[in-house]
Short mmCIF file of C-alpha atoms and ligand atoms in Angstrom, two decimals:
data_model
loop_
_atom_site.label_atom_id
_atom_site.label_comp_id
_atom_site.label_asym_id
_atom_site.label_seq_id
_atom_site.Cartn_x
_atom_site.Cartn_y
_atom_site.Cartn_z
CA MET J 138 103.49 133.67 98.97
CA ASN J 139 104.73 130.97 96.59
CA VAL J 140 105.40 128.31 99.29
CA VAL J 141 106.68 125.05 98.49
CA THR J 142 107.10 122.91 100.92
CA ARG J 143 108.11 118.84 101.41
CA PHE J 144 108.40 115.93 103.85
CA ALA J 145 111.86 114.13 103.41
CA PRO J 146 111.30 110.57 105.66
CA SER J 147 114.21 108.37 105.57
CA PRO J 148 112.50 105.08 105.43
CA THR J 149 114.53 103.42 108.47
CA GLY J 150 111.41 102.84 110.50
CA HIS J 151 107.37 103.66 110.42
CA LEU J 152 106.58 107.00 111.18
CA HIS J 153 106.31 107.87 114.62
CA ILE J 154 104.50 111.44 115.73
CA GLY J 155 107.96 112.93 115.63
CA GLY J 156 108.36 113.01 111.88
CA ALA J 157 104.28 112.94 111.59
CA ARG J 158 104.42 117.07 113.03
CA THR J 159 107.28 117.59 110.86
CA ALA J 160 104.91 116.30 108.00
CA ILE J 161 101.78 118.20 109.08
CA PHE J 162 103.87 121.52 109.66
CA SER J 163 105.11 121.11 105.68
CA TRP J 164 101.62 119.95 104.52
CA LEU J 165 99.68 122.71 106.14
CA LEU J 166 102.17 126.01 105.27
CA ALA J 167 102.20 124.53 101.85
CA ARG J 168 97.66 124.14 101.97
CA HIS J 169 97.37 127.22 103.15
CA PHE J 170 99.48 129.51 100.74
CA GLY J 171 97.69 127.38 98.08
CA GLY J 172 101.25 125.55 97.24
CA LYS J 173 102.51 122.65 97.16
CA PHE J 174 103.76 119.59 99.09
CA TYR J 175 105.88 117.06 97.89
CA LEU J 176 107.22 113.47 99.11
CA ARG J 177 110.58 112.64 99.06
CA ILE J 178 111.90 109.35 100.54
CA GLU J 179 115.27 109.88 101.54
CA ASP J 180 116.55 105.88 100.36
CA THR J 181 120.22 105.89 100.37
CA ASP J 182 121.32 104.09 102.61
CA GLN J 183 120.60 101.28 101.47
CA GLU J 184 121.42 99.13 104.37
CA ARG J 185 119.04 100.81 106.80
CA SER J 186 116.16 101.39 104.56
CA ARG J 187 113.49 98.86 103.84
CA GLN J 188 110.39 98.71 101.14
CA GLU J 189 107.97 98.06 104.26
CA TYR J 190 109.20 101.10 105.59
CA THR J 191 108.55 102.99 102.89
CA ASP J 192 104.83 101.47 102.55
CA SER J 193 104.73 101.92 106.05
CA ILE J 194 105.24 105.85 105.67
CA LEU J 195 103.35 106.74 102.59
CA ALA J 196 100.14 104.53 104.12
CA SER J 197 100.32 106.74 107.07
CA MET J 198 100.86 109.83 105.26
CA ASN J 199 97.07 109.03 103.57
CA TRP J 200 95.63 107.95 106.48
CA LEU J 201 96.71 111.89 108.11
CA GLY J 202 94.78 112.85 105.07
CA LEU J 203 98.58 114.34 103.95
CA GLU J 204 98.31 114.07 99.83
CA HIS J 205 101.63 115.62 98.61
CA ASP J 206 101.71 116.53 94.82
CA GLY J 207 103.37 114.82 92.27
CA GLU J 208 105.12 111.77 92.21
CA VAL J 209 106.95 110.48 95.23
CA ALA J 210 110.30 110.99 94.84
CA TYR J 211 113.26 108.67 95.49
CA GLN J 212 116.70 109.46 96.63
CA SER J 213 117.86 106.18 95.02
CA GLN J 214 116.41 106.83 91.81
CA ARG J 215 118.55 110.34 91.37
CA LEU J 216 122.27 109.58 92.23
CA GLY J 217 123.11 110.43 88.96
CA LEU J 218 121.23 113.93 89.08
CA TYR J 219 123.49 114.82 93.16
CA SER J 220 126.93 113.12 91.11
CA GLY J 221 125.95 115.88 87.94
CA TYR J 222 125.90 118.84 90.39
CA VAL J 223 128.89 117.68 91.88
CA ASP J 224 130.62 117.97 88.44
CA LYS J 225 129.60 121.62 88.35
CA LEU J 226 130.86 122.61 91.45
CA LEU J 227 134.44 121.04 90.57
CA ALA J 228 134.48 122.65 87.10
CA SER J 229 133.56 125.95 89.10
CA GLY J 230 136.33 125.65 91.64
CA HIS J 231 134.00 125.59 94.42
CA ALA J 232 134.99 122.16 94.76
CA TYR J 233 138.03 119.96 95.21
CA TRP J 234 139.39 116.15 94.53
CA CYS J 235 140.92 114.73 97.78
CA ASP J 236 143.13 111.65 97.94
CA CYS J 237 143.31 111.61 101.88
CA THR J 238 142.19 108.10 103.38
CA PRO J 239 139.86 107.67 106.27
CA GLU J 240 142.97 106.88 108.46
CA GLU J 241 144.65 109.79 107.28
CA VAL J 242 141.70 112.36 108.11
CA GLU J 243 141.18 110.27 111.13
CA ALA J 244 144.93 111.68 112.64
CA MET J 245 144.40 115.08 111.37
CA ARG J 246 140.99 114.96 113.61
CA GLU J 247 142.59 113.98 116.21
CA GLU J 248 145.58 116.53 115.84
CA ALA J 249 143.33 118.96 115.70
CA ARG J 250 141.46 117.22 119.12
CA SER J 251 144.49 117.37 120.50
CA LYS J 252 145.34 120.94 120.49
CA GLY J 253 142.30 121.73 122.06
CA ALA J 254 140.65 122.27 118.73
CA LYS J 255 137.42 121.12 117.12
CA PRO J 256 137.82 118.09 114.87
CA ARG J 257 138.41 118.57 111.32
CA TYR J 258 139.82 117.66 108.04
CA ASN J 259 142.93 120.10 107.81
CA GLY J 260 142.31 120.92 104.00
CA ARG J 261 145.24 119.36 102.83
CA CYS J 262 144.27 118.65 99.17
CA ARG J 263 142.48 122.21 98.60
CA GLU J 264 145.13 123.73 96.59
CA LEU J 265 146.72 120.70 95.10
CA GLY J 266 145.06 120.76 91.80
CA LEU J 267 143.88 116.78 92.08
CA GLY J 268 142.20 115.23 89.09
CA PRO J 269 139.52 112.31 89.23
CA GLY J 270 140.97 109.31 90.66
CA THR J 271 139.71 105.99 92.14
CA GLY J 272 139.79 106.82 96.24
CA ARG J 273 138.86 110.32 95.65
CA ALA J 274 136.62 112.18 97.43
CA VAL J 275 135.18 115.38 96.28
CA ARG J 276 135.34 118.19 98.39
CA LEU J 277 133.36 121.42 98.84
CA LYS J 278 135.85 124.74 99.42
CA VAL J 279 134.36 126.16 102.36
CA PRO J 280 134.95 130.21 102.37
CA ARG J 281 137.71 130.84 105.18
CA SER J 282 135.70 133.41 106.36
CA GLY J 283 132.49 134.99 106.81
CA ALA J 284 129.22 133.74 107.84
CA VAL J 285 126.57 131.67 107.66
CA SER J 286 123.34 133.28 109.10
CA PHE J 287 119.91 132.57 108.42
CA ASP J 288 116.17 133.45 109.92
CA ASP J 289 114.72 130.33 111.64
CA LEU J 290 111.28 129.84 111.50
CA VAL J 291 111.08 128.93 114.38
CA LYS J 292 114.63 129.51 116.38
CA GLY J 293 115.09 132.62 115.11
CA HIS J 294 118.51 134.19 114.30
CA ILE J 295 121.05 131.49 113.84
CA SER J 296 124.86 132.28 112.66
CA VAL J 297 128.07 130.21 112.55
CA ASP J 298 131.50 131.74 111.30
CA ALA J 299 132.36 129.30 107.75
CA SER J 300 135.57 129.12 109.80
CA GLU J 301 134.16 126.93 112.17
CA LEU J 302 133.01 124.51 109.16
CA ASP J 303 134.77 121.58 107.57
CA ASP J 304 135.52 121.33 104.24
CA MET J 305 133.11 118.88 104.27
CA VAL J 306 132.67 116.17 101.63
CA LEU J 307 130.30 116.13 98.76
CA ARG J 308 130.70 112.83 97.11
CA ARG J 309 133.02 110.14 98.63
CA ALA J 310 134.99 108.18 97.31
CA ASP J 311 132.59 105.26 96.11
CA GLY J 312 131.22 107.64 94.03
CA ALA J 313 127.77 108.26 95.63
CA ALA J 314 126.95 112.24 96.97
CA THR J 315 126.56 112.78 100.60
CA TYR J 316 123.42 113.37 102.71
CA ASN J 317 123.76 117.11 102.66
CA MET J 318 124.42 117.36 99.00
CA ALA J 319 121.81 115.00 97.75
CA VAL J 320 119.28 117.08 100.14
CA VAL J 321 120.32 120.59 98.48
CA VAL J 322 119.99 119.42 94.94
CA ASP J 323 116.95 117.76 95.45
CA ASP J 324 115.02 120.83 97.30
CA ALA J 325 116.65 122.97 95.18
CA GLU J 326 115.40 120.84 92.09
CA MET J 327 111.83 120.71 93.45
CA GLY J 328 111.46 124.29 94.23
CA VAL J 329 111.33 124.05 97.75
CA THR J 330 110.80 127.36 99.06
CA HIS J 331 110.51 126.38 102.90
CA VAL J 332 112.40 123.18 104.64
CA VAL J 333 110.73 122.58 108.01
CA ARG J 334 112.21 119.34 109.58
CA GLY J 335 113.08 118.12 113.40
CA ASP J 336 115.79 120.09 115.07
CA ASP J 337 118.05 117.58 114.87
CA HIS J 338 119.05 118.92 111.85
CA VAL J 339 120.11 122.19 112.73
CA ASN J 340 123.81 122.14 112.24
CA ASN J 341 123.56 120.40 108.68
CA THR J 342 121.56 124.10 107.92
CA PRO J 343 124.68 125.86 107.33
CA LYS J 344 126.92 123.25 105.26
CA GLN J 345 123.80 122.73 103.29
CA ILE J 346 123.80 127.12 102.48
CA LEU J 347 127.35 126.41 101.71
CA ILE J 348 126.69 124.10 98.75
CA TYR J 349 123.68 126.41 97.32
CA ARG J 350 125.82 129.15 97.53
CA ALA J 351 127.97 127.40 95.39
CA LEU J 352 126.08 126.46 93.41
CA GLY J 353 125.19 130.34 93.05
CA LEU J 354 121.12 129.17 94.11
CA THR J 355 119.13 131.39 96.66
CA GLU J 356 118.56 129.25 99.71
CA PRO J 357 115.06 128.30 101.03
CA VAL J 358 113.44 129.72 103.92
CA PHE J 359 114.43 127.29 107.15
CA GLY J 360 112.59 125.96 110.76
CA HIS J 361 113.31 123.64 112.73
CA VAL J 362 111.09 122.23 115.07
CA PRO J 363 112.15 121.32 118.33
CA MET J 364 111.93 117.61 119.40
CA ILE J 365 108.93 116.02 121.48
CA LEU J 366 109.73 115.08 124.88
CA GLY J 367 108.09 112.84 127.06
CA PRO J 368 105.96 114.34 130.12
CA ASP J 369 109.15 113.77 132.08
CA ARG J 370 111.29 116.32 129.34
CA GLN J 371 112.86 112.95 128.59
CA LYS J 372 113.88 111.99 124.83
CA LEU J 373 110.32 110.22 124.35
CA SER J 374 109.98 106.60 123.32
CA LYS J 375 107.73 103.72 124.39
CA ARG J 376 107.85 103.48 127.83
CA HIS J 377 105.91 107.37 127.43
CA GLY J 378 103.03 105.40 125.62
CA ALA J 379 104.13 107.00 121.96
CA LYS J 380 103.59 104.98 119.26
CA ALA J 381 104.45 104.74 115.40
CA VAL J 382 101.10 106.72 113.50
CA ILE J 383 100.16 102.80 112.24
CA GLU J 384 99.64 101.73 115.87
CA TYR J 385 97.46 105.17 116.48
CA GLN J 386 95.29 103.87 113.58
CA ALA J 387 94.63 100.35 115.12
CA ASP J 388 94.00 102.07 118.50
CA GLY J 389 91.19 103.77 117.26
CA LEU J 390 92.24 106.82 116.71
CA LEU J 391 90.50 109.66 114.10
CA PRO J 392 93.59 111.33 112.12
CA GLU J 393 91.70 114.17 112.05
CA ALA J 394 92.53 114.15 116.09
CA LEU J 395 95.91 112.96 115.81
CA LEU J 396 96.44 115.88 113.34
CA ASN J 397 95.36 118.26 115.79
CA TYR J 398 97.26 117.01 118.90
CA LEU J 399 100.46 116.97 116.36
CA VAL J 400 99.88 120.93 115.78
CA ARG J 401 98.94 122.29 119.45
CA LEU J 402 102.04 120.38 120.57
CA GLY J 403 104.47 123.21 119.02
CA TRP J 404 101.77 125.71 117.66
CA SER J 405 98.84 127.90 119.04
CA HIS J 406 96.52 129.91 117.76
CA GLY J 407 95.38 131.67 120.59
CA ASP J 408 93.75 129.43 123.64
CA GLN J 409 91.69 127.21 121.14
CA GLU J 410 92.35 123.53 121.52
CA ILE J 411 90.34 121.86 118.78
CA PHE J 412 90.64 122.17 115.35
CA SER J 413 88.72 120.63 112.24
CA ARG J 414 90.88 120.39 109.72
CA PRO J 415 90.27 123.45 107.43
CA GLU J 416 90.36 125.58 110.27
CA LEU J 417 94.02 124.62 111.05
CA VAL J 418 94.77 125.13 107.29
CA GLU J 419 93.31 128.48 107.28
CA PHE J 420 95.34 129.84 110.43
CA PHE J 421 98.25 128.22 110.09
CA ASP J 422 100.49 130.24 108.48
CA GLY J 423 104.05 129.59 109.80
CA THR J 424 104.13 131.63 112.34
CA SER J 425 103.50 131.18 115.86
CA LEU J 426 105.80 128.12 116.38
CA ASN J 427 107.47 127.37 119.90
CA GLY J 428 111.25 127.37 120.05
CA SER J 429 110.66 124.97 122.72
CA ALA J 430 110.71 121.51 123.25
CA ALA J 431 106.81 120.00 123.22
CA GLY J 432 105.76 117.63 126.00
CA PHE J 433 103.70 114.40 124.97
CA ASP J 434 100.68 113.73 126.94
CA PRO J 435 99.23 110.39 125.71
CA GLU J 436 95.80 111.13 128.01
CA LYS J 437 95.63 114.61 126.28
CA LEU J 438 95.38 113.11 122.83
CA LEU J 439 93.20 111.01 124.13
CA TRP J 440 90.69 113.87 125.04
CA VAL J 441 91.64 115.57 122.00
CA ASN J 442 90.05 112.19 120.16
CA ALA J 443 87.52 112.31 122.37
CA GLN J 444 86.40 115.51 121.34
CA HIS J 445 86.86 114.99 117.39
CA LEU J 446 85.21 111.88 117.72
CA HIS J 447 82.24 113.10 119.44
CA LYS J 448 81.15 115.05 117.10
CA ILE J 449 80.94 112.18 113.90
CA PRO J 450 77.56 112.07 112.08
CA ALA J 451 76.62 108.70 113.38
CA ALA J 452 76.27 107.33 109.60
CA GLU J 453 79.89 108.32 108.77
CA LEU J 454 80.80 107.07 112.05
CA ALA J 455 79.00 102.83 111.06
CA LEU J 456 81.68 102.96 108.54
CA LEU J 457 84.56 103.65 110.41
CA LEU J 458 83.81 101.83 113.03
CA VAL J 459 83.31 98.55 110.82
CA PRO J 460 87.44 96.90 110.96
CA PHE J 461 87.06 97.82 114.84
CA LEU J 462 83.41 96.05 115.10
CA LEU J 463 85.16 92.78 112.91
CA GLU J 464 87.93 93.11 114.94
CA ALA J 465 85.74 92.73 118.03
CA GLY J 466 84.51 89.34 117.15
CA LEU J 467 81.24 90.94 115.25
CA LYS J 468 80.18 88.32 112.04
CA ARG J 469 78.23 90.93 109.90
CA CYS J 470 78.26 94.61 110.42
CA GLU J 471 75.03 96.14 109.23
CA ALA J 472 75.83 99.97 108.54
CA GLY J 473 72.18 101.55 109.60
CA ARG J 474 72.01 99.64 112.44
CA VAL J 475 75.64 100.09 113.80
CA ALA J 476 74.19 104.00 112.86
CA ARG J 477 70.91 103.54 115.30
CA CYS J 478 72.90 101.83 118.42
CA ILE J 479 75.54 104.67 117.58
CA PRO J 480 74.34 107.64 119.22
CA LEU J 481 74.17 104.88 122.43
CA PHE J 482 77.73 104.98 123.62
CA GLN J 483 79.28 108.02 121.40
CA THR J 484 80.06 110.32 123.80
CA ARG J 485 80.52 107.39 126.47
CA SER J 486 83.86 106.58 124.65
CA SER J 487 87.22 107.89 123.74
CA SER J 488 87.95 106.14 120.44
CA LEU J 489 86.62 103.84 117.61
CA LYS J 490 88.17 100.76 119.59
CA GLU J 491 86.77 101.35 122.24
CA LEU J 492 83.04 103.00 120.87
CA ALA J 493 83.39 99.69 119.40
CA GLU J 494 83.91 97.10 122.25
CA GLN J 495 80.84 99.11 124.31
CA LEU J 496 78.77 98.21 120.99
CA MET J 497 79.48 94.78 120.71
CA PRO J 498 76.27 93.87 123.99
CA VAL J 499 73.70 95.63 121.60
CA LEU J 500 75.07 94.47 118.11
CA LEU J 501 75.42 91.01 118.87
CA PRO J 502 72.24 89.20 118.61
CA ALA J 503 70.60 87.91 121.29
CA GLY J 504 71.57 84.38 121.48
CA LEU J 505 75.40 85.09 120.88
CA LEU J 506 75.23 88.39 123.21
CA LEU J 507 77.96 87.25 126.02
CA SER J 508 76.54 88.40 129.63
CA GLN J 509 78.93 89.06 132.81
CA LYS J 510 78.11 86.06 135.06
CA GLU J 511 78.06 87.72 138.02
CA ALA J 512 75.48 90.34 136.69
CA VAL J 513 72.51 87.85 135.81
CA GLU J 514 73.47 85.80 139.37
CA LYS J 515 72.83 89.13 141.14
CA THR J 516 69.76 90.36 138.99
CA LEU J 517 68.27 87.28 138.00
CA PRO J 518 69.43 84.68 140.08
CA ALA J 519 67.97 81.39 138.81
CA ASP J 520 65.96 80.99 142.62
CA LEU J 521 64.71 83.91 143.27
CA ARG J 522 61.52 84.31 140.66
CA GLU J 523 60.83 87.81 140.82
CA GLY J 524 63.15 89.46 138.47
CA ARG J 525 62.60 87.00 136.07
CA GLU J 526 58.80 87.50 136.06
CA HIS J 527 59.26 91.38 136.05
CA VAL J 528 61.55 90.51 132.81
CA ALA J 529 58.49 88.65 131.71
CA ARG J 530 56.17 91.00 132.27
CA LEU J 531 57.32 93.84 131.16
CA ARG J 532 58.09 91.68 127.91
CA GLU J 533 54.41 91.51 126.81
CA ILE J 534 53.58 95.79 127.34
CA PHE J 535 56.37 96.02 125.38
CA ALA J 536 55.14 94.29 122.71
CA LYS J 537 52.00 96.42 122.31
CA VAL J 538 53.74 99.68 122.81
CA GLU J 539 53.72 101.58 119.54
CA PRO J 540 55.85 103.39 117.82
CA PHE J 541 58.61 101.24 119.21
CA ALA J 542 59.80 104.30 120.46
CA GLN J 543 62.14 105.73 123.74
CA GLU J 544 58.94 107.78 125.30
CA GLY J 545 56.25 105.31 125.17
CA LEU J 546 58.74 102.81 126.47
CA HIS J 547 59.81 104.42 129.04
CA ALA J 548 56.86 105.43 130.03
CA ALA J 549 55.17 101.46 130.21
CA LEU J 550 58.34 101.09 131.93
CA GLN J 551 57.03 103.89 134.28
CA LYS J 552 53.66 102.52 133.84
CA TYR J 553 54.73 99.30 135.55
CA VAL J 554 56.37 100.16 138.32
CA ALA J 555 53.96 102.54 139.46
CA ASP J 556 51.36 100.25 139.30
CA ASN J 557 52.76 97.76 141.11
CA GLY J 558 53.93 99.72 143.70
CA LEU J 559 57.51 98.74 142.55
CA LYS J 560 60.72 100.69 143.17
CA PHE J 561 62.34 101.55 140.28
CA LYS J 562 65.54 99.92 141.06
CA ALA J 563 63.35 96.57 141.81
CA VAL J 564 62.52 96.41 138.00
CA ALA J 565 65.53 98.30 136.21
CA PRO J 566 68.58 95.84 136.77
CA PRO J 567 66.92 93.06 135.90
CA LEU J 568 65.70 94.71 132.57
CA ARG J 569 69.28 96.10 132.08
CA VAL J 570 71.02 92.80 132.45
CA SER J 571 68.42 91.32 130.23
CA LEU J 572 69.20 93.61 127.37
CA LEU J 573 72.96 94.32 127.82
CA GLY J 574 74.05 91.39 130.00
CA TYR J 575 75.82 93.53 132.40
CA MET J 576 74.89 96.52 134.83
CA GLY J 577 75.13 100.22 133.83
CA GLY J 578 75.22 101.54 130.31
CA PRO J 579 73.06 103.65 128.26
CA ASP J 580 68.72 104.82 129.06
CA LEU J 581 67.24 101.09 128.72
CA ALA J 582 64.16 103.10 126.63
CA ALA J 583 66.93 104.18 124.07
CA VAL J 584 68.53 101.15 123.80
CA MET J 585 65.22 99.49 123.34
CA GLU J 586 64.50 101.89 120.58
CA ALA J 587 67.77 101.11 119.00
CA ILE J 588 67.90 97.60 118.93
CA GLY J 589 64.14 97.30 117.92
CA ARG J 590 61.22 95.53 118.92
CA PRO J 591 62.21 92.16 118.13
CA GLU J 592 65.71 92.03 119.36
CA THR J 593 64.33 93.71 122.84
CA LEU J 594 61.43 90.74 122.88
CA HIS J 595 63.86 88.12 122.08
CA ARG J 596 66.77 89.21 124.21
CA MET J 597 63.85 89.71 127.27
CA GLU J 598 62.33 86.06 126.43
CA HIS J 599 66.15 84.34 126.89
CA ALA J 600 66.72 86.39 130.69
CA ALA J 601 62.93 85.39 131.74
CA THR J 602 63.79 81.68 130.63
CA GLY J 603 67.32 81.91 131.71
CA HIS J 604 68.69 81.18 128.66
CA PHE J 605 72.39 82.98 129.22
CA LYS J 606 76.22 82.67 127.80
CA PHE J 607 78.47 84.37 130.32
CA LYS J 608 82.03 85.45 129.17
CA ASN J 609 85.34 83.99 130.13
CA PRO J 610 85.43 84.86 133.59
CA VAL J 611 89.35 85.93 133.11
CA GLU J 612 89.04 87.54 129.43
CA GLY J 613 84.87 89.17 130.93
CA LYS J 614 85.24 92.96 131.50
N1 LIG D 286 115.71 112.18 106.22
C1 LIG D 286 115.59 112.89 106.71
C2 LIG D 286 115.61 112.09 108.33
O1 LIG D 286 114.99 111.74 108.09
C3 LIG D 286 115.12 114.54 107.05
C4 LIG D 286 115.91 115.26 106.10
C5 LIG D 286 115.28 116.86 106.03
O2 LIG D 286 114.10 117.33 106.15
O3 LIG D 286 115.91 117.94 105.68
O4 LIG D 286 115.66 113.04 109.38
#
C-alpha cells in the first residue's frame, strides 16, 4: 500500500505531547507501510510564528527519532503555489471574486444569527461575475446540496450537508491564501495519502474535501485523533504535569519511552504496555486507534520510562548519562567508570536524571564526596572510636582481597564480623557511610568492586580519619 503521511506543526510554540503524538502516529504509519513521512512547517501566521519554535520543534522531532523524508517544507515559501491553485479554481468556475467588506460579511452573519440560522456569508457575489480588483477576495462556490462524507480512521463515518457550509474564502483580499486552501494544496502536491491530525481540525475536513473535489483531486484518508486530557479529564495543562517535549528531554526521559507512552495513549495492541521502537513500527497500521480522549498520567509515563531505562546496556547508558552527570556537577566523566557503576543503581531509578544523581556519590573523587552530616554523626561520631576503628581495620583487610571483586569482598566482610563476634549491623553502617556518604543504597561489596580498590581504600581512610565534607544541610538530601 502506498502511504505518504506528514506532520504539519505551526511554529507558534514548542512541541507538546499532543502534537508529538500526532507526529508519532503519522511517522509510524509511514514506516509501517514503508512509505514516506514529510515535515511541513505551517508558518504563514507571521505574527505568531517564530524561528525559535521551528528550531525547537525540529530538535524535538530529531530527539524523538521521527526522521522525515526529503526537505522540510515551509508554507511561507510556497505562497505563489497556493495562489496559482486559486487561479485554477477561478478559471474552472469553482471559485469567484467577492468584494464584500469584512463589515458587510459581519452584517450578513448577524442577520443569519438573528433569524436563528448558522452565521454565514450569504453568497451575494456568487453570481455577480466580478473580476479581479483591489480589496477583492476569492471564494469557493460550495455546492448548494449534497453531502460531504468521509470515513475517518479514528472516528468512523462522518457526513456533513454541503448546504451547511459557507462559500469559504480561499484567498484573502491581501492576496494570501487561507489556511484550508494552503493545506489542501500542500497535501496534494506532497502526494499525502493519510492525514493524521488532532480532532480540533475535524471541522476543517469537509471544507478541505470540497477544495479537493473542486480541483479534481482525490482526497486522502483522514484520521482525527482525540485530545489528550489531564487525569481529571479536563483540558491538559501545565498543572497536570504536562510539559513540552524538550522539557521531558531535560528531565531525563528516554525518547523511546515517551514514544511508547504516547502511542499507547490512544492505541492498543492486546494488553502489551512496553514496546520497542521496531515493535511499534511492526504493529502500528493505523487501526485500533481509540476514539475517546485519553488521560495523561505522569506517573505512568515515568513507569514506562523506568521499564525502558532498566533494559539499556550499561555502556550505552553511560553515554546517555554524560550531559546529566555534567549537569549534576561532575567535572570529568570517564565512560568506563560510569558504565561499571551503572548496574548499582540502574533498576533503582526511573530517569536519566535520577540515575545521574544516584551515581554522583560513587563517581566523585573521595575528596569531593559530599556526605550527609546526620548519617556521619550517627554512625561515625567523633567521640565514638568503634565505628572508625572497624573502618580502619576493614581497610587493611580489603587492601589484600584478591581479586578485588564482589564475592571475595563480601566473604572478607562476613569473616571480619564472625571473627570478632560482631553483629553485621555494627559494621555495615559505618562502612556504608564511609563509602557512599549516606545510609542506604546498593550492596556494599558491589559498590567497592565498581569503584575499585584505590578509591575504596581512599574513602575508607578519609572516614577513619574523620575527613568528611558535608552537604549543605538545606540542599542536601
Ligand atoms: N498546522 C496545524 C496545527 O498545528 C496542523 C494542520 C494539519 O495537520 O492539517 O494544528
